[in-house]
Tab-separated table of C-alpha atoms and ligand atoms in Angstrom:
chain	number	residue	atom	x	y	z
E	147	UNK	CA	92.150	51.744	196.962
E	148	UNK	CA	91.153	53.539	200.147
E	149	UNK	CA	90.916	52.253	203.754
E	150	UNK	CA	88.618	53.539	206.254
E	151	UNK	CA	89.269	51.398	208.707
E	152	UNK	CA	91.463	54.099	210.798
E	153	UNK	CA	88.619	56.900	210.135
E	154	UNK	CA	86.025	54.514	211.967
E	155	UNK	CA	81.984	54.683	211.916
E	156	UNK	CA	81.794	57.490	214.078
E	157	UNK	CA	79.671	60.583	212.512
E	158	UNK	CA	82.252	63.689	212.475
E	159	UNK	CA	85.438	62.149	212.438
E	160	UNK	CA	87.673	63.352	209.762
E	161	UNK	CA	91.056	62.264	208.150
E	162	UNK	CA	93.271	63.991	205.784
E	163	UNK	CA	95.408	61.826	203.166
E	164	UNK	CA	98.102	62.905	200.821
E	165	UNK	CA	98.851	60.334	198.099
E	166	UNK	CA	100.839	60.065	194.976
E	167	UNK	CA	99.267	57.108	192.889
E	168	UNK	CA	100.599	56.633	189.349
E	169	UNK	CA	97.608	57.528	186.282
E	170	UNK	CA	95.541	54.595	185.071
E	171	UNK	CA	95.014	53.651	181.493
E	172	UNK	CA	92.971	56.480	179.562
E	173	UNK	CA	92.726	59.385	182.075
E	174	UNK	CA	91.552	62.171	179.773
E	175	UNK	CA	89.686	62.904	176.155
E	176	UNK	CA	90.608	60.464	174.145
E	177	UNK	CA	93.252	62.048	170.983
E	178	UNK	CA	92.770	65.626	171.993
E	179	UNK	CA	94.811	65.566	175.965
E	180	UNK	CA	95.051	63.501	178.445
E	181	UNK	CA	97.256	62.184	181.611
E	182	UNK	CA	99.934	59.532	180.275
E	183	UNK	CA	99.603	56.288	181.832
E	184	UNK	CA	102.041	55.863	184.754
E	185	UNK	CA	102.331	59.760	185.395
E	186	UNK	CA	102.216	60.419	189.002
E	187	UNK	CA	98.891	62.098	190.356
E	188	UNK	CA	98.874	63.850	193.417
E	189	UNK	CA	95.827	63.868	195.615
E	190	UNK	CA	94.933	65.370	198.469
E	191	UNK	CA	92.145	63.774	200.174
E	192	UNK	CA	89.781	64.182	202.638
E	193	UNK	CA	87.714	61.326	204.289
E	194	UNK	CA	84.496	62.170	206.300
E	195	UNK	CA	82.627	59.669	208.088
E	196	UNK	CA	78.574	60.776	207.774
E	197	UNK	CA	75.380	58.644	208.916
E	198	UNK	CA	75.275	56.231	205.689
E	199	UNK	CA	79.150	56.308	204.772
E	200	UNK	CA	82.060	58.455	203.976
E	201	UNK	CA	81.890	61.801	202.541
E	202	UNK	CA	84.767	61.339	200.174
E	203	UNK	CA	86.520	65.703	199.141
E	204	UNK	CA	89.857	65.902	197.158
E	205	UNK	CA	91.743	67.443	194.779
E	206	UNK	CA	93.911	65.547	191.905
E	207	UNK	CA	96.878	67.358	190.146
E	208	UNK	CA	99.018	65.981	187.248
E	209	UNK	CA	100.262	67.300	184.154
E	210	UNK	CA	98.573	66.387	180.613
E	211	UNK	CA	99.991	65.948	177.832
E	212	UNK	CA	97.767	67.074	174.319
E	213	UNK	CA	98.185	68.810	171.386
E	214	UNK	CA	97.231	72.198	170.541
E	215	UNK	CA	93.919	71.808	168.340
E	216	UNK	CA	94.845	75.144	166.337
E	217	UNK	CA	98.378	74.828	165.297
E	218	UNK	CA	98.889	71.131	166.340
E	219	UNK	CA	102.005	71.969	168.682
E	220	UNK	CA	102.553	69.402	171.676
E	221	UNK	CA	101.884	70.955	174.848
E	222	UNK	CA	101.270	70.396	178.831
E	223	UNK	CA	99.033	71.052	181.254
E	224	UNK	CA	98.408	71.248	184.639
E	225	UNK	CA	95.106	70.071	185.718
E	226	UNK	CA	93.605	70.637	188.659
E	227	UNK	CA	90.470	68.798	189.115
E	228	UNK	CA	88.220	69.011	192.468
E	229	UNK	CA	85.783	65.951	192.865
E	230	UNK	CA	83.381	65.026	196.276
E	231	UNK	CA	81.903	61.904	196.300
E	232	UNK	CA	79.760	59.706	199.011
E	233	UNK	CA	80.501	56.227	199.368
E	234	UNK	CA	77.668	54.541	201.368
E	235	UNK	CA	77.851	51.616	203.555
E	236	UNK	CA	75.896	48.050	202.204
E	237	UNK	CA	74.661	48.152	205.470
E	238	UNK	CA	73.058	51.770	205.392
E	239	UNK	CA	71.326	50.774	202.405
E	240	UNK	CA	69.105	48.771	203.560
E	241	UNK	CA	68.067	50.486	206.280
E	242	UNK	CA	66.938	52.913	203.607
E	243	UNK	CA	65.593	50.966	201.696
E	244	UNK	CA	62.758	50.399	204.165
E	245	UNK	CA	61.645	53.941	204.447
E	246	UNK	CA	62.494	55.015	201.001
E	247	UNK	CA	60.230	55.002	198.242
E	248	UNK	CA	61.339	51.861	195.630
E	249	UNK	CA	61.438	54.024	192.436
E	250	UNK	CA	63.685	56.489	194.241
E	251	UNK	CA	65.523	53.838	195.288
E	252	UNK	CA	66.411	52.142	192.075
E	253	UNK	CA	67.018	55.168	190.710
E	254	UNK	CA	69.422	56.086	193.135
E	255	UNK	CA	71.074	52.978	192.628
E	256	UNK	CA	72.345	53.331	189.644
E	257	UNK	CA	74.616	56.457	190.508
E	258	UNK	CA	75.468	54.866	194.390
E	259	UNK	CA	78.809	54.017	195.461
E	260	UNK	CA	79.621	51.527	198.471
E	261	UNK	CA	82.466	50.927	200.668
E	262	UNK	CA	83.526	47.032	200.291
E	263	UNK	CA	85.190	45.945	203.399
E	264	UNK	CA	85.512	49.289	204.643
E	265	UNK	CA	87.132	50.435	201.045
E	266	UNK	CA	86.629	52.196	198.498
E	267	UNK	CA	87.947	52.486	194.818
E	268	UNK	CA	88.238	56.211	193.580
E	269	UNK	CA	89.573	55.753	189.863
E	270	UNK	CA	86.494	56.216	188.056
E	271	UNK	CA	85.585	59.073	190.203
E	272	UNK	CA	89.551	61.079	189.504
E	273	UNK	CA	88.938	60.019	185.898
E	274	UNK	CA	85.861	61.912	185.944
E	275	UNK	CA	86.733	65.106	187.522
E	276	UNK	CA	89.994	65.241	185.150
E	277	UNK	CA	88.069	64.519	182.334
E	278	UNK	CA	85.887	67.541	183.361
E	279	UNK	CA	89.163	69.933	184.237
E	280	UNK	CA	90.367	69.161	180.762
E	281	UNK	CA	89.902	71.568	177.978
E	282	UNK	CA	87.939	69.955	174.775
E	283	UNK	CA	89.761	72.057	173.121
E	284	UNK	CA	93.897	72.596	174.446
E	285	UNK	CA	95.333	75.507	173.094
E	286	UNK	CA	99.687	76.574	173.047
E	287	UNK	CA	98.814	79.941	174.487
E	288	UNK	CA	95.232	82.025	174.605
E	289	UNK	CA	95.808	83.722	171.711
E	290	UNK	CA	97.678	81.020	169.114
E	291	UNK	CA	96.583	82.290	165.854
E	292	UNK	CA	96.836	78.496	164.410
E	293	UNK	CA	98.494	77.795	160.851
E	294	UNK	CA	98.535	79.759	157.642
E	295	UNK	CA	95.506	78.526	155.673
E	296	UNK	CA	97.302	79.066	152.447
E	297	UNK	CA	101.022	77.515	153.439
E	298	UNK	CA	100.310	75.643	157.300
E	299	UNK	CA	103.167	77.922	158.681
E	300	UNK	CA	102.759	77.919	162.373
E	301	UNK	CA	101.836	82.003	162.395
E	302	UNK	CA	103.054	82.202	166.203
E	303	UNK	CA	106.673	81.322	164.898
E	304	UNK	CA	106.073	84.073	162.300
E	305	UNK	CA	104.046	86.960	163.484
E	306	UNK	CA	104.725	88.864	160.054
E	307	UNK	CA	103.641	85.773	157.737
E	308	UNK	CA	101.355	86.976	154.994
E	309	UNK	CA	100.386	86.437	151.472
E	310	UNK	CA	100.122	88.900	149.427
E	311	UNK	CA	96.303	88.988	147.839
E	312	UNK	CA	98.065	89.969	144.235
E	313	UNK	CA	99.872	86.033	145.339
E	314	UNK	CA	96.133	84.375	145.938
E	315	UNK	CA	94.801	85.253	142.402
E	316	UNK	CA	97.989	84.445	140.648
E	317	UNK	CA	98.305	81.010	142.378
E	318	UNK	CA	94.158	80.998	141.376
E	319	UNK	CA	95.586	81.193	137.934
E	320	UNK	CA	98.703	78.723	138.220
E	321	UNK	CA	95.921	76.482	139.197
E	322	UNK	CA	93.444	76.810	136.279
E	323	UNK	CA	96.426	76.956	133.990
E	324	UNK	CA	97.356	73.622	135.729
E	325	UNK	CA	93.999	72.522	135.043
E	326	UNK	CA	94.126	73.407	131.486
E	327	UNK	CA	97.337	71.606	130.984
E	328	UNK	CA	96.194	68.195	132.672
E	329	UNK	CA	93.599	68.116	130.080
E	330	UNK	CA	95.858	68.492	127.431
E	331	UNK	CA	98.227	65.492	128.591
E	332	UNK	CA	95.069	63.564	129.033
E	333	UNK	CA	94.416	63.886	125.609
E	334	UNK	CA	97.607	63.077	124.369
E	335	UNK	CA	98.140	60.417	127.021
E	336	UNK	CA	94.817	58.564	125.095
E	337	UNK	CA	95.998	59.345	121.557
E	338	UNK	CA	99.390	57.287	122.855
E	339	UNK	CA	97.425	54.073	124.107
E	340	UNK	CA	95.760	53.804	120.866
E	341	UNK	CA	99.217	53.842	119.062
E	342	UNK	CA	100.343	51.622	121.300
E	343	UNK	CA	96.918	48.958	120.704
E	344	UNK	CA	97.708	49.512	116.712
E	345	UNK	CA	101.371	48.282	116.942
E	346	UNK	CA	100.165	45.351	119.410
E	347	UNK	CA	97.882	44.541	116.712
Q	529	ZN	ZN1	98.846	76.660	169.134
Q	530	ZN	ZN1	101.577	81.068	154.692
């Protein structure tokens, strides 16, 4: 929470606020990265006061914590996210809401913050700009060439790792000879249940 109590009503007047607040629940993509709970965000903040409220600027930086979506290694990363948002006062609105037009209006609604008391409540507005600064898709490094498809050998361990393509069609091979061979011990495992039903018999 956010006081603007020492910023006052006056159009112009400006404060700067530096504040470390520890991460809320959920503060990223859900199972891809994200801030851990508790983590310490820093934000610098800039209040505004404007005709209908306060002009709310900042910038939130913490480190998330994800996985790399290629070769699945953990990984951090800074985040950096910029958000601006206007938080109106309950009073304001209804001095708009004479002149404006009531479709407007209810549409507007929907998106509006308000100051309560002369605060305001920026969570869901950080959670949304980190959310946005995250990547959908974390990679380890720019260029992480992911796992082997044939062995899941993490290839940036291993820049060398390779199969040789004589290796593919032999292990094609070793497969349909596998194949071949299940179907044998199928038919032997049946031929062995009905011995078995004769001697229960
Ligand atoms: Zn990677
Ligand atoms: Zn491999």
């Amino acid at each position: 929470m956010f006081d603007t109590h020492e910023l006052g009503r006056r159009p112009g007047a400006q404060q700067r606020l530096t504040r470390t607040v520890d991460a809320p629940k959920d503060f990223g993509i859900d199972g891809v990265i994200g801030v851990p709970e508790g983590a310490p965000l820093e934000l610098e903040v800039r209040l505004e006061s404007v005709m209908e409220g306060v002009l709310v600027t900042g910038t939130a930086r913490a480190s998330a914590k994800g996985e790399c979506v290629r070769c699945l290694e953990p990984l951090d990363l800074e985040v950096d996210a910029d958000f601006q948002e206007m938080f109106s006062y309950p009073d304001a609105d209804d001095r708009s809401r004479v002149t404006a037009e009531p479709a407007d209006d209810a549409e507007e609604d929907e998106d509006r913050l308000f100051l309560e008391d002369g605060l305001f409540d920026l969570e869901s507005v950080l959670r949304d700009a980190v959310v946005l600064a995250l990547p959908m898709q974390p990679v380890c490094q720019d260029d992480c060439p992911g796992l082997c498809s044939q062995c899941g050998a993490r290839l940036a361990d291993d820049p060398d790792h390779h199969h040789d393509a004589v290796d593919i069609r032999w292990a094609a091979l070793q497969g349909l000879a596998g194949t071949i061979q299940d179907g044998e011990k199928d038919e032997m495992s049946g031929a062995e249940a009905g011995v078995d039903e004769k001697q229960e018999k």
